[in-house]
XYZ file of C-alpha atoms in Angstrom:
672
model
C 64.206 23.102 -14.013
C 60.799 21.300 -13.970
C 59.162 23.766 -11.628
C 56.271 25.479 -13.379
C 56.653 23.421 -16.565
C 54.787 20.289 -17.654
C 56.641 17.058 -18.403
C 56.392 17.385 -22.155
C 57.930 20.845 -22.175
C 60.849 19.790 -19.953
C 61.535 16.673 -22.063
C 61.339 18.687 -25.226
C 64.120 20.986 -24.101
C 66.312 18.306 -22.654
C 66.403 15.296 -24.997
C 66.208 14.352 -28.690
C 62.790 14.296 -30.277
C 62.527 10.525 -30.678
C 63.280 9.860 -27.038
C 60.863 12.555 -26.028
C 57.997 10.894 -27.918
C 58.531 7.527 -26.225
C 58.836 8.942 -22.732
C 55.855 11.175 -23.232
C 53.648 8.221 -24.170
C 54.889 6.201 -21.232
C 54.229 9.019 -18.801
C 50.682 9.616 -19.956
C 49.730 5.908 -20.220
C 50.990 5.137 -16.749
C 48.541 7.563 -15.171
C 44.897 6.330 -14.769
C 42.180 8.920 -15.362
C 40.259 10.230 -12.375
C 36.890 8.535 -11.669
C 34.018 10.662 -10.385
C 31.291 8.872 -8.432
C 27.906 10.582 -8.005
C 25.994 9.380 -4.942
C 22.173 9.334 -4.507
C 22.171 12.632 -2.568
C 23.880 14.349 -5.492
C 27.279 14.605 -3.807
C 30.392 13.461 -5.660
C 33.545 11.597 -4.698
C 36.697 11.536 -6.802
C 39.115 8.626 -7.026
C 42.530 8.566 -8.735
C 41.647 5.521 -10.833
C 39.322 2.497 -11.083
C 37.541 1.825 -7.799
C 35.347 -0.981 -6.482
C 31.894 -0.528 -4.990
C 33.258 -1.761 -1.661
C 36.076 0.837 -1.750
C 33.571 3.624 -2.348
C 31.518 2.386 0.614
C 34.661 2.352 2.775
C 35.459 5.936 1.783
C 32.007 6.976 3.012
C 32.216 5.235 6.374
C 33.081 2.006 8.168
C 29.436 1.322 9.018
C 28.362 1.469 5.396
C 31.354 -0.613 4.310
C 30.311 -3.348 6.732
C 26.655 -3.214 5.634
C 27.335 -3.087 1.868
C 26.004 -6.112 -0.007
C 26.437 -4.724 -3.528
C 25.817 -1.608 -5.541
C 23.757 -0.106 -8.327
C 26.026 1.454 -10.946
C 24.014 3.561 -13.377
C 20.944 1.586 -12.199
C 22.594 -1.812 -12.830
C 22.874 -4.126 -9.820
C 26.466 -5.346 -9.316
C 28.682 -7.114 -6.777
C 30.461 -5.133 -4.084
C 33.706 -6.268 -5.772
C 32.659 -4.726 -9.098
C 35.237 -2.260 -10.449
C 34.031 1.110 -11.723
C 36.326 2.452 -14.444
C 34.557 5.633 -15.521
C 32.376 8.394 -14.129
C 29.186 6.799 -12.829
C 26.177 7.125 -10.588
C 26.347 4.748 -7.626
C 24.104 3.748 -4.756
C 25.365 1.307 -2.138
C 22.945 -1.579 -1.615
C 22.371 -2.858 1.928
C 19.955 -5.290 3.550
C 17.515 -2.403 4.060
C 16.959 -2.163 0.293
C 14.672 -4.358 -1.807
C 17.648 -5.122 -4.060
C 19.639 -6.081 -0.989
C 16.979 -8.565 0.048
C 17.087 -10.090 -3.431
C 20.879 -10.424 -3.135
C 20.447 -12.182 0.207
C 17.863 -14.588 -1.180
C 19.827 -15.309 -4.342
C 22.989 -15.974 -2.353
C 21.102 -18.139 0.150
C 19.947 -20.331 -2.745
C 23.632 -20.912 -3.538
C 24.302 -21.580 0.134
C 21.568 -24.221 0.023
C 23.215 -25.904 -2.984
C 26.598 -25.705 -1.214
C 25.176 -27.464 1.849
C 23.429 -30.141 -0.223
C 26.668 -30.931 -2.064
C 28.509 -31.127 1.258
C 26.000 -33.604 2.703
C 25.006 -35.445 -0.482
C 27.961 -35.309 -2.915
C 26.124 -37.397 -5.527
C 23.294 -34.842 -5.843
C 23.435 -32.711 -8.987
C 22.495 -29.046 -8.880
C 20.351 -27.458 -11.588
C 18.805 -23.983 -11.078
C 18.041 -21.871 -8.012
C 16.274 -18.539 -8.527
C 14.777 -15.941 -6.213
C 10.986 -16.087 -5.818
C 8.517 -14.045 -3.792
C 9.540 -14.151 -0.119
C 12.426 -16.538 -0.740
C 14.105 -18.902 -3.164
C 14.244 -22.495 -4.343
C 16.848 -24.837 -5.794
C 16.205 -27.933 -7.916
C 18.297 -31.067 -7.406
C 18.643 -34.422 -9.098
C 19.172 -37.096 -6.469
C 18.700 -40.849 -6.258
C 16.201 -40.745 -3.397
C 13.630 -38.361 -2.007
C 14.744 -35.758 0.491
C 13.060 -36.261 3.869
C 12.031 -33.735 6.548
C 15.054 -34.932 8.517
C 17.253 -34.130 5.510
C 15.904 -30.572 5.445
C 16.824 -30.129 9.113
C 20.353 -31.396 8.424
C 20.737 -29.217 5.323
C 19.585 -26.099 7.165
C 22.018 -26.838 10.001
C 24.867 -27.233 7.498
C 23.869 -23.943 5.816
C 24.204 -22.193 9.172
C 27.645 -23.716 9.714
C 28.815 -22.613 6.263
C 27.427 -19.108 6.784
C 29.288 -18.837 10.084
C 32.570 -19.609 8.272
C 32.092 -16.280 6.461
C 33.742 -17.502 3.273
C 34.283 -14.946 0.516
C 32.014 -15.206 -2.541
C 34.329 -14.750 -5.532
C 33.371 -14.225 -9.168
C 35.332 -15.352 -12.195
C 34.600 -15.503 -15.921
C 35.260 -18.411 -18.316
C 34.686 -18.875 -22.053
C 31.565 -20.924 -22.705
C 33.294 -24.092 -23.921
C 35.801 -24.010 -21.078
C 32.933 -23.652 -18.599
C 31.128 -26.642 -20.155
C 34.245 -28.762 -19.764
C 34.721 -27.491 -16.210
C 31.254 -28.592 -15.046
C 31.403 -31.891 -16.946
C 34.632 -32.654 -15.108
C 32.796 -31.924 -11.838
C 30.018 -34.341 -12.857
C 27.475 -31.503 -12.981
C 25.793 -32.470 -16.260
C 22.756 -30.223 -15.798
C 25.000 -27.173 -15.442
C 26.943 -28.243 -18.528
C 23.687 -28.541 -20.457
C 22.592 -25.052 -19.395
C 25.901 -23.537 -20.486
C 25.823 -25.434 -23.789
C 22.616 -23.604 -24.688
C 24.472 -20.267 -24.494
C 25.702 -19.001 -27.900
C 29.248 -20.061 -28.786
C 31.959 -17.527 -28.135
C 30.259 -15.955 -25.130
C 31.734 -15.842 -21.644
C 29.926 -17.055 -18.546
C 30.371 -16.062 -14.926
C 30.915 -18.441 -12.026
C 30.748 -17.782 -8.286
C 32.802 -19.691 -5.734
C 32.369 -19.878 -1.975
C 34.693 -22.273 -0.215
C 34.681 -25.634 -1.997
C 31.509 -24.908 -3.968
C 31.366 -23.216 -7.369
C 28.188 -22.482 -9.297
C 27.181 -21.027 -12.627
C 25.416 -17.679 -12.159
C 25.047 -14.222 -13.669
C 25.035 -12.787 -10.148
C 25.407 -10.523 -8.372
C 25.883 -11.973 -4.883
C 26.692 -10.860 -1.368
C 30.432 -10.439 -0.588
C 30.632 -13.406 1.809
C 28.500 -16.152 3.328
C 28.590 -14.373 6.685
C 25.987 -11.939 5.334
C 23.459 -14.797 5.273
C 22.036 -15.242 8.749
C 18.251 -15.374 8.747
C 16.822 -18.181 6.641
C 14.690 -21.292 6.896
C 13.986 -24.230 4.587
C 10.256 -24.695 4.093
C 9.407 -27.764 2.028
C 10.309 -30.163 -0.797
C 8.243 -30.500 -3.979
C 8.602 -32.105 -7.387
C 9.573 -30.127 -10.488
C 10.328 -31.259 -14.034
C 13.705 -30.342 -15.508
C 13.217 -27.196 -17.584
C 9.487 -27.323 -16.734
C 8.839 -30.079 -19.305
C 6.829 -33.091 -18.120
C 8.750 -35.284 -20.555
C 11.953 -34.653 -18.610
C 13.195 -36.025 -15.310
C 11.340 -35.143 -12.145
C 13.682 -33.163 -9.905
C 13.377 -32.277 -6.215
C 12.743 -28.624 -5.457
C 13.714 -27.374 -2.014
C 11.977 -24.128 -1.051
C 13.390 -21.691 1.463
C 12.881 -18.188 2.769
C 15.501 -15.592 3.713
C 15.266 -12.159 5.331
C 17.395 -9.240 6.391
C 16.735 -9.625 10.129
C 15.584 -12.137 12.715
C 12.433 -10.110 13.330
C 11.571 -10.058 9.622
C 11.997 -13.829 9.419
C 9.858 -14.420 12.503
C 7.143 -12.080 11.277
C 7.049 -13.923 7.965
C 6.788 -17.326 9.651
C 4.002 -15.961 11.846
C 2.195 -14.670 8.751
C 2.522 -18.119 7.192
C 1.002 -19.717 10.273
C -1.847 -17.222 10.160
C -2.281 -17.719 6.415
C -2.492 -21.480 6.942
C -5.266 -20.977 9.491
C -7.058 -18.746 6.975
C -6.504 -20.997 3.934
C -9.787 -20.853 2.013
C -9.429 -24.481 0.919
C -9.226 -25.683 4.530
C -12.055 -23.383 5.666
C -14.130 -24.320 2.623
C -14.127 -27.925 3.833
C -14.594 -27.138 7.530
C -17.450 -24.694 6.922
C -19.023 -26.869 4.197
C -18.880 -24.108 1.556
C -17.501 -25.802 -1.574
C -15.189 -28.474 -2.889
C -13.005 -29.164 -5.927
C -13.447 -32.613 -7.458
C -11.018 -34.638 -9.553
C -13.813 -35.185 -12.086
C -13.768 -31.463 -12.901
C -10.285 -30.044 -12.177
C -10.238 -26.299 -11.814
C -14.020 -26.045 -11.467
C -15.986 -25.432 -8.272
C -18.809 -27.427 -6.693
C -20.673 -24.957 -4.482
C -22.475 -26.365 -1.431
C -25.643 -24.703 -0.070
C -23.782 -22.514 2.429
C -21.140 -21.487 -0.088
C -23.733 -20.730 -2.744
C -25.534 -18.537 -0.210
C -22.343 -16.471 0.136
C -22.043 -16.337 -3.659
C -25.632 -15.129 -3.988
C -25.146 -12.377 -1.409
C -22.033 -11.107 -3.234
C -23.784 -11.262 -6.608
C -26.949 -9.591 -5.328
C -24.880 -6.837 -3.778
C -22.943 -6.277 -7.010
C -26.154 -6.392 -9.042
C -27.524 -3.573 -6.887
C -24.271 -1.674 -7.529
C -24.904 -2.020 -11.273
C -28.480 -0.827 -10.995
C -27.647 2.130 -8.765
C -24.827 3.395 -10.993
C -26.282 3.429 -14.469
C -25.250 -0.012 -15.719
C -27.509 -2.070 -17.938
C -27.076 -5.764 -17.198
C -26.581 -7.987 -20.240
C -25.845 -11.650 -20.884
C -23.740 -13.100 -23.695
C -23.379 -16.692 -24.930
C -20.750 -19.089 -23.606
C -19.639 -20.438 -26.989
C -18.696 -18.129 -29.865
C -17.424 -18.869 -33.352
C -13.680 -18.898 -33.956
C -13.952 -16.066 -36.476
C -14.777 -13.524 -33.764
C -11.716 -14.509 -31.726
C -9.609 -14.162 -34.876
C -10.827 -10.599 -35.378
C -10.071 -9.639 -31.783
C -6.616 -11.242 -31.927
C -7.293 -13.766 -29.174
C -7.086 -16.751 -31.521
C -3.481 -15.936 -32.408
C -2.277 -14.745 -29.010
C -4.428 -16.692 -26.535
C -5.322 -19.905 -28.357
C -3.494 -22.249 -25.943
C -5.570 -20.943 -23.020
C -8.934 -21.402 -24.756
C -11.232 -24.411 -24.607
C -12.436 -25.213 -28.114
C -15.074 -27.398 -29.682
C -16.409 -28.213 -33.142
C -19.893 -28.611 -34.527
C -20.998 -29.096 -38.136
C -17.478 -28.361 -39.340
C -17.323 -24.997 -37.528
C -14.796 -24.217 -34.802
C -15.977 -22.582 -31.607
C -14.369 -21.495 -28.341
C -15.680 -21.166 -24.819
C -15.273 -17.473 -24.107
C -12.212 -16.612 -21.987
C -13.525 -13.043 -21.556
C -16.726 -11.062 -22.074
C -15.630 -7.927 -23.942
C -16.157 -9.081 -27.583
C -19.711 -10.110 -26.746
C -20.459 -6.691 -25.293
C -19.261 -5.024 -28.484
C -21.628 -7.207 -30.509
C -24.467 -6.044 -28.252
C -23.360 -2.410 -28.658
C -23.420 -2.781 -32.444
C -27.075 -3.767 -32.533
C -28.677 -0.558 -33.748
C -26.813 2.673 -34.460
C -25.756 4.558 -31.332
C -25.580 8.334 -30.993
C -23.242 10.473 -28.915
C -26.341 11.162 -26.801
C -26.317 7.472 -25.773
C -22.797 7.744 -24.381
C -21.506 6.864 -21.927
C -23.217 3.490 -22.307
C -22.468 1.095 -19.441
C -22.940 -2.672 -19.756
C -22.500 -5.086 -16.862
C -22.500 -8.871 -16.865
C -21.874 -11.681 -14.440
C -20.143 -13.441 -17.294
C -18.925 -16.989 -16.934
C -15.559 -17.515 -18.608
C -13.274 -20.496 -19.135
C -9.501 -20.520 -19.465
C -7.351 -23.602 -19.884
C -4.995 -22.941 -16.996
C -2.181 -25.482 -16.440
C -2.894 -27.996 -13.695
C 0.120 -26.867 -11.683
C -1.253 -23.324 -11.538
C -4.667 -24.230 -10.106
C -5.243 -23.183 -6.491
C -8.546 -23.872 -4.736
C -11.117 -21.316 -5.912
C -8.427 -18.624 -6.274
C -7.113 -19.952 -9.615
C -9.641 -21.978 -11.573
C -10.554 -22.880 -15.156
C -14.149 -21.759 -14.955
C -14.975 -18.445 -13.277
C -17.510 -15.629 -13.275
C -16.521 -11.978 -13.548
C -18.380 -8.899 -12.396
C -17.505 -7.635 -15.833
C -18.417 -4.209 -17.078
C -17.667 -2.193 -20.204
C -18.249 1.498 -20.688
C -18.535 2.847 -24.232
C -17.690 6.539 -24.206
C -15.958 9.416 -25.980
C -12.363 10.422 -25.280
C -13.608 13.440 -23.337
C -15.620 11.198 -21.008
C -12.715 9.005 -19.859
C -11.823 11.238 -16.889
C -15.335 11.538 -15.448
C -16.039 7.819 -15.858
C -12.741 6.910 -14.201
C -13.376 9.231 -11.236
C -16.848 7.793 -10.709
C -15.555 4.245 -10.979
C -12.812 4.725 -8.386
C -15.286 6.270 -5.929
C -17.666 3.371 -6.479
C -14.914 0.777 -6.107
C -13.767 2.285 -2.799
C -17.271 2.008 -1.347
C -17.630 -1.597 -2.478
C -14.294 -2.624 -1.001
C -15.110 -0.889 2.273
C -18.409 -2.768 2.513
C -16.513 -6.035 2.078
C -14.023 -5.072 4.803
C -11.101 -3.685 2.776
C -9.855 -0.142 3.346
C -6.165 -0.413 2.401
C -5.902 -0.105 -1.388
C -2.875 0.378 -3.648
C -3.487 2.380 -6.835
C -1.170 1.851 -9.780
C -1.305 3.335 -13.301
C 0.348 1.209 -15.991
C 1.504 3.451 -18.834
C 2.239 2.993 -22.545
C 4.460 0.081 -23.621
C 6.982 0.315 -26.454
C 4.754 -1.742 -28.763
C 1.342 -0.095 -28.895
C -1.387 1.200 -31.136
C -2.915 4.674 -31.210
C -1.359 8.105 -31.416
C 0.755 9.647 -28.651
C -1.893 12.352 -28.350
C -4.571 9.796 -27.455
C -2.214 8.001 -25.043
C -1.393 11.328 -23.386
C -5.073 12.026 -22.894
C -5.861 8.540 -21.549
C -2.924 8.372 -19.128
C -3.653 11.886 -17.890
C -7.316 11.026 -17.364
C -6.514 7.905 -15.323
C -3.967 9.657 -13.124
C -6.184 12.696 -12.624
C -9.115 10.446 -11.735
C -7.103 8.915 -8.900
C -5.862 12.276 -7.680
C -9.416 13.573 -7.705
C -10.295 10.639 -5.450
C -7.421 11.566 -3.084
C -5.435 8.437 -3.935
C -1.660 8.043 -3.791
C -0.681 7.018 -7.312
C 2.096 4.607 -8.229
C 3.343 4.508 -11.823
C 4.231 1.264 -13.620
C 6.107 2.565 -16.674
C 5.498 0.559 -19.830
C 3.182 -1.991 -18.170
C 0.033 -0.908 -19.995
C -1.628 -3.116 -22.593
C -0.813 -2.525 -26.258
C -4.284 -1.020 -26.693
C -4.263 1.411 -23.773
C -3.194 2.300 -20.200
C -4.904 0.922 -17.105
C -5.407 1.371 -13.386
C -4.768 -1.644 -11.175
C -6.503 -1.662 -7.791
C -4.754 -3.912 -5.256
C -6.191 -4.834 -1.856
C -4.176 -5.389 1.306
C -5.765 -7.997 3.526
C -5.777 -8.450 7.295
C -2.305 -10.044 7.369
C -0.671 -7.740 4.827
C -0.984 -9.819 1.660
C -1.797 -8.048 -1.577
C -4.528 -9.060 -4.028
C -4.937 -7.299 -7.353
C -8.680 -7.373 -8.028
C -10.127 -4.267 -9.649
C -9.077 -2.745 -12.944
C -9.943 0.105 -15.276
C -8.495 -0.338 -18.769
C -8.703 2.151 -21.616
C -9.080 0.366 -24.969
C -8.628 2.121 -28.329
C -8.403 -1.142 -30.279
C -11.275 -3.561 -29.933
C -14.037 -1.219 -31.125
C -12.054 -0.692 -34.307
C -11.293 -4.384 -34.781
C -14.999 -5.232 -34.513
C -16.162 -2.105 -36.383
C -18.162 -0.490 -33.563
C -19.285 3.095 -34.223
C -21.479 5.890 -32.966
C -22.781 9.025 -34.651
C -21.113 12.115 -33.256
C -22.510 15.582 -32.716
C -20.958 16.501 -36.071
C -23.051 13.856 -37.849
C -19.959 11.772 -38.687
C -19.229 8.257 -37.451
C -16.664 7.788 -34.706
C -15.097 4.905 -32.792
C -16.105 4.741 -29.143
C -13.442 4.365 -26.469
C -14.019 1.139 -24.535
C -13.335 1.099 -20.790
C -12.925 -2.414 -19.384
C -13.693 -2.327 -15.670
C -14.069 -4.838 -12.884
C -14.379 -4.389 -9.132
C -14.244 -7.859 -7.585
C -12.866 -9.486 -10.739
C -13.348 -13.251 -10.567
C -16.233 -13.982 -8.186
C -14.637 -17.277 -7.176
C -11.297 -15.681 -6.386
C -12.889 -12.768 -4.543
C -14.925 -15.085 -2.322
C -11.707 -16.988 -1.579
C -10.082 -13.675 -0.603
C -13.085 -12.822 1.585
C -12.871 -16.163 3.370
C -9.177 -15.624 4.104
C -9.598 -11.945 4.999
C -12.186 -12.821 7.652
C -10.687 -16.228 8.568
C -14.063 -17.769 7.704
C -15.920 -15.504 10.153
C -17.777 -13.568 7.465
C -19.572 -10.326 8.347
C -23.187 -10.700 9.426
C -24.573 -9.587 6.062
C -22.496 -12.227 4.210
C -22.586 -15.112 6.697
C -24.367 -18.150 5.230
C -26.037 -18.806 8.589
C -26.571 -15.622 10.602
C -28.320 -16.997 13.677
C -28.512 -20.399 15.357
C -31.352 -20.915 17.831
C -30.833 -23.614 20.486
C -33.119 -24.961 23.168
C -31.926 -26.276 26.528
C -34.656 -28.907 26.961
C -37.553 -30.191 24.897
C -39.969 -27.912 26.742
C -38.612 -24.886 24.832
C -38.713 -26.528 21.377
C -41.946 -24.844 20.227
C -40.771 -21.465 21.553
C -37.485 -21.788 19.607
C -39.429 -22.680 16.445
C -41.526 -19.535 16.852
C -38.395 -17.389 17.256
C -36.770 -18.903 14.155
C -39.897 -18.485 12.022
C -40.320 -14.873 13.138
C -36.761 -13.999 12.085
C -37.006 -15.923 8.804
C -40.259 -14.184 7.818
C -39.296 -10.591 8.456
C -40.861 -8.210 5.928
C -39.216 -7.489 2.598
C -35.690 -8.773 2.078
C -34.865 -8.551 5.761
C -35.545 -12.210 6.514
C -32.661 -13.709 8.444
C -30.793 -16.925 7.634
C -31.541 -19.040 10.707
C -30.616 -22.577 11.713
C -32.588 -24.367 14.445
C -30.968 -26.911 16.803
C -33.510 -28.837 18.887
C -31.363 -31.906 19.500
C -31.419 -33.603 22.869
C -27.840 -32.594 23.673
C -26.240 -30.538 26.420
C -26.355 -26.833 25.633
C -22.589 -26.499 26.213
C -22.013 -29.152 23.565
C -24.326 -27.398 21.110
C -22.648 -24.027 21.613
C -19.176 -25.488 21.255
C -20.103 -27.400 18.101
C -21.850 -24.481 16.423
C -19.085 -22.058 17.347
C -16.768 -24.058 15.079
C -18.973 -22.985 12.149
C -18.386 -19.299 13.013
C -22.012 -18.023 13.003
C -22.373 -14.375 14.068
C -24.938 -15.182 16.768
C -26.158 -18.143 18.819
C -29.446 -17.704 20.702
C -30.262 -19.905 23.672
C -33.711 -20.315 25.274
C -34.473 -22.064 28.561
C -37.589 -21.956 30.715
C -36.801 -18.448 32.029
C -36.361 -17.045 28.528
C -39.504 -18.783 27.321
C -41.556 -17.332 30.172
C -40.206 -13.810 29.644
C -40.254 -13.875 25.817
C -36.477 -13.334 25.682
C -33.318 -15.075 24.474
C -29.764 -15.345 25.794
C -27.464 -13.966 23.091
C -23.922 -15.137 22.402
C -21.914 -13.304 19.722
C -19.089 -14.808 17.732
C -15.842 -14.980 19.682
C -17.545 -16.413 22.782
C -18.990 -13.008 23.729
C -21.952 -13.145 26.115
C -24.306 -10.258 25.286
C -26.763 -11.242 28.005
C -30.532 -11.661 27.806
C -32.720 -9.472 25.582
C -36.124 -9.546 23.956
C -36.438 -11.133 20.526
C -37.384 -7.753 19.035
C -34.304 -6.131 20.591
C -32.102 -8.831 19.080
C -33.707 -8.393 15.666
C -33.026 -4.675 15.871
C -29.388 -5.411 16.804
C -28.717 -7.819 13.952
C -30.519 -5.656 11.399
C -28.259 -2.797 12.415
C -25.251 -5.045 11.837
C -26.515 -5.981 8.384
C -27.335 -2.409 7.424
C -23.901 -1.102 8.467
C -22.063 -4.091 6.894
C -20.382 -4.812 10.263
């Protein structure tokens, strides 16, 4: 009787109406709706009801099911156990994905806390987030963790990972979760949960005997965590407040494969060898003193490097239409109020008072350049107008954020501002990118990442102007044959920007250059020019920098070249050594000849006439990484030659002094 008829029709003919209604509802409610899953390649899979991420992975293949760490459902990262109840887009996340690596690192932080609680039950756990290249977890414990403790903790982490315990999520009401962690003696966790609004639920993750508060997501089981290493212990205040208890922060790193972990550890070893702070001391370039935290004391050799960078950049200004200017260090508070810095940046500014007026040390140069622009009415014929300044700025950076000469409180920028019309943005941006590429190449950088940060939700200016500015920046990079990355919404409120990021010799990235389009500051400070139509218009202001902070860039250079700076930048280019006293006068003549070369070609020469063995001299000077060491004995003196040793213990043989001068001048000219 049912064949060819639906259930409602059959029931309608066979039973009273009331019974039919009840059965009909039961039949339809007992059947779950179909769930359609759209995969990244556009294909779809259909399931007869709610389905977990792991079940979808299994339906695709056993290999993917085994590799699955989680999923992205409609672009939201979730656990592999997450249940999908309606049609959705899904991508399975594995260790090959950036999100997968974050899952591994986040879960390894929990594994660290698990191991600590196993070994030190009285320790209290606080927070443990993912950071660049790894993770950390903060603990409250009665004594300091030792290096031996770290070894034991890492060993216990490995044992727990090998148990391959499932990582299981559950949800509790806030107050119940507070009581749960108080009962466990985890008062820091209880305090964190208490700060969550009443009535909300919180998620907890359990692995074996350990349960932790966390939003997640996490890997499915501890067996997914195989390649990790604990790095160090440091102090950290609870909630970042110095008035609170000092906790112990254990740092670790975690990776998707053994090779990735080993490569990272090798990079760390190489980075330690290249650390600009270590090399700054060894090469006698600079030092940081406790009497002036965050400020640099440049030694003669280091200041020589500074001067060569500045002189090079000054020539770049002069050759590319920039007029160099100089603004004051201290400016009245009222200017910073007009620009908005006083309200938004006040805590990072050094201030002073004189004759009942408030002043601030400038944290940036742009307002001063606008004041220079405003002196005398400008015409459209004057645009583009390019100002450049080696402007010294001061920012009150927190002590914990200071790092050698890379992050300081007083720094000098190769700062430039271009005042132009909207129609000139494209041409100026193209020219700037071309110029920046040449500069970076001369300093030894050829691998550059180009990123355009586009309009944020909160911004000023019309969409038409933003369209024009964003298009100009992207087209300028394309015209320079650059691969463009987009950072949606990361632009400043006043305009989009290009960020130029360098990759150094060991793969680290340093964001140095920038080109920012500013529609705001000229208006705030009432800057104008007379247009071709005779009316007054606001100029567009392009903020641009190539090296950025001179201090930071020199630190990057030191690490890029491991202290062995190119010949044109080396503080000492040549060291001349005698073998015995009988060659002393000859060595002096060689040094003086190279120092007094015509024009600006004079070489930076150091003379070593000590009564020491020549092998000792060479070994000692080699530690200072000079490009060349010249040695003269009786044979060289008689022939008017020198024995030349290049950096890296390379013996270039004997050559005339003039031939050597020609060689080193070629190096300098080509920026080798």
